XYZ file of C-alpha atoms in Angstrom:
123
model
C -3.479 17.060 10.128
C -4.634 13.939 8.567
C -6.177 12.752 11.605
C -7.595 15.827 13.236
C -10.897 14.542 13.220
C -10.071 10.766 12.866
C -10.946 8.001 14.864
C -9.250 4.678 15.994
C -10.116 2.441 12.692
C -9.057 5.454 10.392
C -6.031 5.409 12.025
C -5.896 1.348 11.918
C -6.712 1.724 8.000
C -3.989 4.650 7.531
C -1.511 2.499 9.382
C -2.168 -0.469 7.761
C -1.360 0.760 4.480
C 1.620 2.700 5.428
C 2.887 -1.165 7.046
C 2.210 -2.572 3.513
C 3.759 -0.014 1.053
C 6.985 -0.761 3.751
C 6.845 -3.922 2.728
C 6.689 -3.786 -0.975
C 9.253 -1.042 -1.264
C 12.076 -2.997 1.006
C 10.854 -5.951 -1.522
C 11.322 -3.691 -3.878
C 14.451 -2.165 -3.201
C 16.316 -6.015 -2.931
C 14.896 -6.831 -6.470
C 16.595 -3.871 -7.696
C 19.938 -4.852 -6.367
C 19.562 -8.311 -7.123
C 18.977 -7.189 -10.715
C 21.902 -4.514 -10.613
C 24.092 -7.170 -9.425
C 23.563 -9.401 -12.508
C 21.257 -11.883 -11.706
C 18.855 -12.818 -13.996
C 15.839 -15.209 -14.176
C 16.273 -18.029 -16.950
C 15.654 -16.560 -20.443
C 15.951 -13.002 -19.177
C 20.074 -12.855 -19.011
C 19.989 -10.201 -21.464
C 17.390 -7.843 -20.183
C 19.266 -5.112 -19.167
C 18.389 -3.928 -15.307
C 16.782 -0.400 -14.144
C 13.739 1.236 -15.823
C 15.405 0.032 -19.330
C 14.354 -3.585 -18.549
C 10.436 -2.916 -19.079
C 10.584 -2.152 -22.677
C 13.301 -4.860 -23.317
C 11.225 -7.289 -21.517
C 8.261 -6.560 -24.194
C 10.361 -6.553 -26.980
C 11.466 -10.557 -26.741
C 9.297 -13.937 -26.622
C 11.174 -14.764 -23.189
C 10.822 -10.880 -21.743
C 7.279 -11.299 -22.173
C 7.514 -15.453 -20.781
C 9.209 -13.167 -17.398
C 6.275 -10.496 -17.328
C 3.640 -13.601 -17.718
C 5.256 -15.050 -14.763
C 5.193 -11.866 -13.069
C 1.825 -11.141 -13.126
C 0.701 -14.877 -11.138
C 3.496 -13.718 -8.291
C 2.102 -10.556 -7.879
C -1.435 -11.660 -7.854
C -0.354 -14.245 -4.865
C 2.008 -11.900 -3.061
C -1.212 -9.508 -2.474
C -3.431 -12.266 -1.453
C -0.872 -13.598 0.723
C -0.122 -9.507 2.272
C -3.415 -9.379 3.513
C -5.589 -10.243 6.795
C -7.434 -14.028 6.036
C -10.629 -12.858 7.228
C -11.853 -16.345 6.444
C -9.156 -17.852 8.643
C -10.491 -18.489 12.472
C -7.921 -16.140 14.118
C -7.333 -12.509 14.896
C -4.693 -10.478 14.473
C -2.654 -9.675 17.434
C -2.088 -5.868 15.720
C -2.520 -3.767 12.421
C -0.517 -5.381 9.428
C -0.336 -9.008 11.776
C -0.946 -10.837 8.712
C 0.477 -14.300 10.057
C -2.698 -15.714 9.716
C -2.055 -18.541 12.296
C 0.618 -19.906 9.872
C 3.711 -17.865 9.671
C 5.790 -17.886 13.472
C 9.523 -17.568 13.404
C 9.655 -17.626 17.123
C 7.359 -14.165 17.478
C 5.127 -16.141 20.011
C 7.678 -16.633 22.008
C 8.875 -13.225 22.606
C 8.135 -10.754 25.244
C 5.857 -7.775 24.686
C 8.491 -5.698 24.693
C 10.527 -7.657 22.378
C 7.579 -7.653 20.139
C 6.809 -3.671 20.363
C 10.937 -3.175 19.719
C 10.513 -4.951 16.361
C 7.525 -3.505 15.241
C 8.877 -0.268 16.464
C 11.712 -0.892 14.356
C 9.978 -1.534 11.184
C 7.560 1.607 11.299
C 11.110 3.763 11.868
């Protein structure tokens, strides 16, 4: 298989990834039906949703404005999906990227709790 002659951080790299592209796609996947659903950022009513919208979005003065405003979002949404190596903490497991900042009650959880809703978002 992939791992047949892995070892642990392989398997910590090839998990971490997987955790990510999660991520992004269930991001993904609520743009999508945000869009199908109508809603539209200012200047951008028009754009039609789907694949369609990318060349409608180059083909206007505000599609373009959206895709400029795209590209800073995207730039801080991977900086901000990522381990802050420069931050004085450690994560407590692959794809932990808290960073210290970001709680919504996990700390105060049980381990079980904790390995339920990881568990959850890997299946």
């Amino acid at each position: 298989g992939l791992l047949s002659d892995g070892d642990q951080s392989t398997f910590d790299d090839l998990r971490e990834k997987e955790i990510k592209h999660g991520r992004v796609s269930m991001l993904a996947i609520v743009g999508y039906l945000t869009t199908a659903a109508g809603v539209r950022f200012p200047g951008a009513e028009e754009i039609p949703d789907g694949l369609a919208s990318w060349g409608a979005l180059l083909n206007s003065a505000d599609g373009r404005n959206v895709l400029t405003q795209m590209g800073p979002f995207m730039v801080v949404a991977e900086i901000v999906n990522r381990d802050a190596e420069w931050l004085d903490n450690k994560a407590e497991f692959v794809g932990d990227y808290r960073n210290g900042a970001l709680d919504f009650g996990w700390d105060k959880w049980s381990d079980s709790q904790k390995m339920k809703k990881r568990s959850i978002e890997l299946n």
